XYZ file of N, CA, C and O in Angstrom:
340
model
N -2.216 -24.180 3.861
C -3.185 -23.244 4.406
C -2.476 -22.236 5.310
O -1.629 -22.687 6.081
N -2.736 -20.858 5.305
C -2.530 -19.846 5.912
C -3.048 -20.308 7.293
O -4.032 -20.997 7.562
N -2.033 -19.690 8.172
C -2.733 -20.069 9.776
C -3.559 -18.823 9.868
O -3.685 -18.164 8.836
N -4.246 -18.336 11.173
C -4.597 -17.377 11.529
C -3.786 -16.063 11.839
O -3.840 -14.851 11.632
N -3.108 -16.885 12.375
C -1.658 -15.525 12.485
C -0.903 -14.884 11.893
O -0.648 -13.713 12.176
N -0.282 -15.663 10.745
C 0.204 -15.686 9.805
C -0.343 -14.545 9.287
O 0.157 -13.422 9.352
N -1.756 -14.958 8.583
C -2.897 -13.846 8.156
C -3.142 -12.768 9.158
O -3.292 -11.780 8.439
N -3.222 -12.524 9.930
C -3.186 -11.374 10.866
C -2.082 -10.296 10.957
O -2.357 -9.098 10.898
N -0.540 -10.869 11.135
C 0.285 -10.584 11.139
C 0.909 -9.432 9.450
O 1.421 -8.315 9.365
N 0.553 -10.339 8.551
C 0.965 -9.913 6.788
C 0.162 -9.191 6.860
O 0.204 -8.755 5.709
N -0.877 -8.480 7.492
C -2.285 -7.620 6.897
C -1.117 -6.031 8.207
O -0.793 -4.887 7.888
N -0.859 -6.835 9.617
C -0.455 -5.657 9.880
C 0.819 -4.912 9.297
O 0.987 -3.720 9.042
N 1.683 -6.033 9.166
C 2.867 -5.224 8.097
C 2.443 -4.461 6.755
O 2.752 -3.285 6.566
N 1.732 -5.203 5.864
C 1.049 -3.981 4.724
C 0.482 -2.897 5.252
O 0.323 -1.954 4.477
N 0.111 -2.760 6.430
C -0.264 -1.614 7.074
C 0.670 -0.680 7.501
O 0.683 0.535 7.303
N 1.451 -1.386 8.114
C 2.473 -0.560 8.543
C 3.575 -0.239 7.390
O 4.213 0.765 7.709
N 3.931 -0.710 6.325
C 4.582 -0.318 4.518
C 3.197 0.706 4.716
O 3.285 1.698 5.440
N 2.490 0.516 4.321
C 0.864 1.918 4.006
C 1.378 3.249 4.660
O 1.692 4.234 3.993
N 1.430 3.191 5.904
C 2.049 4.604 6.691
C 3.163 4.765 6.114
O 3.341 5.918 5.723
N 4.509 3.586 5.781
C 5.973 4.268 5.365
C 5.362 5.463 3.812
O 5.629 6.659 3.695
N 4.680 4.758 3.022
C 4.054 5.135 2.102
C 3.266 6.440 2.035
O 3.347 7.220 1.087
N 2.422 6.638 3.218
C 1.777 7.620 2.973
C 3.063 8.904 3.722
O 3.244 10.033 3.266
N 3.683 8.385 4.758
C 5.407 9.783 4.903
C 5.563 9.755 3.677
O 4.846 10.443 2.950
N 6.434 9.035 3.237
C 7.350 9.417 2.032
C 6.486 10.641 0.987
O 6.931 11.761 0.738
N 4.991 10.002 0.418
C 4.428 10.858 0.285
C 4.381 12.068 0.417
O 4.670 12.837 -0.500
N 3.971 12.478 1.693
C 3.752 13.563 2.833
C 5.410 14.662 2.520
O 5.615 15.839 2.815
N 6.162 13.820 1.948
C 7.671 14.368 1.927
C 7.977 14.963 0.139
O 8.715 15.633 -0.584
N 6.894 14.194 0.190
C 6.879 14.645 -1.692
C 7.907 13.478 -1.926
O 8.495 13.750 -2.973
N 8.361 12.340 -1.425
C 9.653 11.420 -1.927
C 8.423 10.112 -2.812
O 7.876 9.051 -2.512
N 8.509 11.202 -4.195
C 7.288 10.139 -4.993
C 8.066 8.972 -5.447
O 7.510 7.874 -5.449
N 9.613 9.114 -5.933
C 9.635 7.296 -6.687
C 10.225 6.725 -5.014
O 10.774 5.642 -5.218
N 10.275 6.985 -3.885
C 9.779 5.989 -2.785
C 9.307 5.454 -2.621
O 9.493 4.242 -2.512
N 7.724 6.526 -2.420
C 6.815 5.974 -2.524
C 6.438 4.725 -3.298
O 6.025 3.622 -2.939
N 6.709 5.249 -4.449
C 6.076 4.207 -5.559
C 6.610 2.737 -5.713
O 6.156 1.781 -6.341
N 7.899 2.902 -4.805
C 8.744 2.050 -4.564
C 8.336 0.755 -3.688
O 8.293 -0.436 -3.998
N 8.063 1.403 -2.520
C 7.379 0.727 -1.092
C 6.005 0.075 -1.946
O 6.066 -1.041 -2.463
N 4.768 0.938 -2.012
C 3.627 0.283 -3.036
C 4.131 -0.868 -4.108
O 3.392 -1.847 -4.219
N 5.121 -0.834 -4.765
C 5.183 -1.902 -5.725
C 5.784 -3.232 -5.374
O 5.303 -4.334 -5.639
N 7.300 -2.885 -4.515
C 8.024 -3.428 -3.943
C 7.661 -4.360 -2.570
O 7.904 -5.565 -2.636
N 7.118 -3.837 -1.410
C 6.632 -4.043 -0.210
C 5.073 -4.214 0.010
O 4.453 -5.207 0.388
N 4.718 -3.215 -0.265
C 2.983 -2.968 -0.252
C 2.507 -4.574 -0.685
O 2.273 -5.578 -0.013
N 2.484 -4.181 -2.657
C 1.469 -4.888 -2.946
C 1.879 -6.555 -2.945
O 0.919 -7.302 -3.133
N 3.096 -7.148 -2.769
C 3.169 -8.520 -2.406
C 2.556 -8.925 -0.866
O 1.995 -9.938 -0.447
N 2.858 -7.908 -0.368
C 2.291 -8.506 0.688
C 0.251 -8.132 0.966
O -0.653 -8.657 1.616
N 0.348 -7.302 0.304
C -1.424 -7.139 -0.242
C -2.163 -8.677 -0.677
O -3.283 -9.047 -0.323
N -1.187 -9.437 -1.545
C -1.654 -10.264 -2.323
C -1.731 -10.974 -1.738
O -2.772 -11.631 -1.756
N -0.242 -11.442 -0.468
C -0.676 -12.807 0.250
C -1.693 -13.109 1.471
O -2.261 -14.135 1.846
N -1.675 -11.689 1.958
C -2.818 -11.668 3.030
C -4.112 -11.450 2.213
O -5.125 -11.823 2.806
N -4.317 -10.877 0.860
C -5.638 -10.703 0.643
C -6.620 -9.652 1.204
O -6.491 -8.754 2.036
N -7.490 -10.021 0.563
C -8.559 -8.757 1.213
C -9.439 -8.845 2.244
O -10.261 -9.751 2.108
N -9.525 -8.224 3.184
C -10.574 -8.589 4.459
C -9.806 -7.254 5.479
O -9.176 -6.216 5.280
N -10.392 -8.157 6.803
C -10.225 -6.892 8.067
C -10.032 -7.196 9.028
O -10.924 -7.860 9.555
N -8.780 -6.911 9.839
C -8.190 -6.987 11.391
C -8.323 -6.254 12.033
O -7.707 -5.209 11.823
N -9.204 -6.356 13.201
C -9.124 -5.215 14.191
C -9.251 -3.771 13.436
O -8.517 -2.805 13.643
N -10.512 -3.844 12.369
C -11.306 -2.683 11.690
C -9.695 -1.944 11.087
O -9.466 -0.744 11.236
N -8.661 -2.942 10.385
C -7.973 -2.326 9.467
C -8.291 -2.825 8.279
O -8.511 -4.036 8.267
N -8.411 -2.047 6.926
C -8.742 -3.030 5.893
C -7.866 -2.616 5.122
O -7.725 -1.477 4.676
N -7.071 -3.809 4.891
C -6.101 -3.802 3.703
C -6.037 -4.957 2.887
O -6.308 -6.068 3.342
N -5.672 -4.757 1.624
C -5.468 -5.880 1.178
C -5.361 -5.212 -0.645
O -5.642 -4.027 -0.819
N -4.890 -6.204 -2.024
C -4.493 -5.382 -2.688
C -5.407 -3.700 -3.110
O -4.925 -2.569 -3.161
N -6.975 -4.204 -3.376
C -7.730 -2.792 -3.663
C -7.283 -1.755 -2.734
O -7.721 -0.675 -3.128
N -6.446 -1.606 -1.435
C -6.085 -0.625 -0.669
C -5.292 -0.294 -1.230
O -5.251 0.822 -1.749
N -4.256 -1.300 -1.321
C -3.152 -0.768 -2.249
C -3.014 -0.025 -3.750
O -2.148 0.669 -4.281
N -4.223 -0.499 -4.119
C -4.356 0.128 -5.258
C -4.583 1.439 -5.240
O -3.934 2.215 -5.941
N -5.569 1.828 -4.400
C -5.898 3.318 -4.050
C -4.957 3.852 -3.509
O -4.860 4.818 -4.266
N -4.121 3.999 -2.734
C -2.882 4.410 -2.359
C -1.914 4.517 -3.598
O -1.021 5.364 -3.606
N -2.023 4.017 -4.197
C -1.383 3.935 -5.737
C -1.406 5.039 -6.723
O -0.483 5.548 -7.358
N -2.973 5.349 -6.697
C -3.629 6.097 -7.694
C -3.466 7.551 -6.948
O -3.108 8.544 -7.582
N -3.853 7.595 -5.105
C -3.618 8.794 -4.607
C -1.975 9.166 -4.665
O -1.797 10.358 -4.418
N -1.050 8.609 -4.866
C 0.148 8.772 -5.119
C 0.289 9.689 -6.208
O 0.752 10.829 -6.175
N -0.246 8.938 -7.342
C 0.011 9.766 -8.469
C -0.520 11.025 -8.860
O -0.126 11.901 -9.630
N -1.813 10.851 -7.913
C -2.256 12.228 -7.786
C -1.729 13.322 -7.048
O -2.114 14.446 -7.369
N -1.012 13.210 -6.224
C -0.394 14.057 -5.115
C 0.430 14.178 -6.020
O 0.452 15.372 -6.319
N 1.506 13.306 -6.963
C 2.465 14.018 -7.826
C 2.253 14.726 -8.739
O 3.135 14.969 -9.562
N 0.910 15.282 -8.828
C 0.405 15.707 -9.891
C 0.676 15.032 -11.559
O 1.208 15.518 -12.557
N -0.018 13.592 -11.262
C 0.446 12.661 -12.301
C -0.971 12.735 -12.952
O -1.281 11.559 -12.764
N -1.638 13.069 -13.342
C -3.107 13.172 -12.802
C -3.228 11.638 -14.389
O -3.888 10.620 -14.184
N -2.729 11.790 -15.290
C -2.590 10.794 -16.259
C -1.980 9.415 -15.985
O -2.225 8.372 -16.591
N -0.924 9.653 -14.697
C -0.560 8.060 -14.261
C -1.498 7.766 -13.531
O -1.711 6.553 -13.534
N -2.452 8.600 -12.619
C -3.215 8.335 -11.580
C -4.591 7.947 -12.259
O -5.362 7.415 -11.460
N -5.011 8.067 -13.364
C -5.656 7.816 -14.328
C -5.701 6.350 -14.984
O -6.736 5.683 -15.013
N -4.548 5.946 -15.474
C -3.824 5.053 -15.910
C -4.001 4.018 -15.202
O -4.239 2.886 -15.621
N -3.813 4.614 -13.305
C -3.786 3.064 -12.619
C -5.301 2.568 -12.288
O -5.663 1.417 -12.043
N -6.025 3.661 -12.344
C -7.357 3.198 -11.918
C -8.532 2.244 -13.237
O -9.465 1.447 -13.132
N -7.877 2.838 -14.271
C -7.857 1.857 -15.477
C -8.423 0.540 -15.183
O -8.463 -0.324 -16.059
């Protein structure tokens, strides 16, 4: 069993990968991005799960959307398509 902290803690690091994610973005550095989301993001999406700390909500469906707005900002508009699939 997940402690409380544990779970508290993994929800703020996917948060804090989310911001590296949304710079890199912001920088136009898209296979970064996409990097952090696949690499960093969404494992740790999976082990904390979905819910809310201190009115942050993350968990993988965040990640997913961050995913899809990725590909849209690269003007992927067909990968961004693809992921929402």
């Amino acid at each position: 069993m997940v402690s409380p902290w544990s779970f508290a803690v993994s929800r703020k690091i996917t948060g804090s990968v989310l911001v590296a994610v949304v710079s890199d973005a912001r920088r136009r550095n898209w296979p970064q991005a996409r990097w952090r989301l696949e690499q960093r993001a969404l494992p740790l999406a999976r082990t904390a799960g979905e819910g809310s700390v201190q009115r942050t909500v993350f968990g993988p469906t965040n990640v997913a959307l961050h995913a899809v707005s990725i590909e849209m900002l690269a003007s992927d508009a067909a990968g961004g398509l693809r992921l929402a699939d």
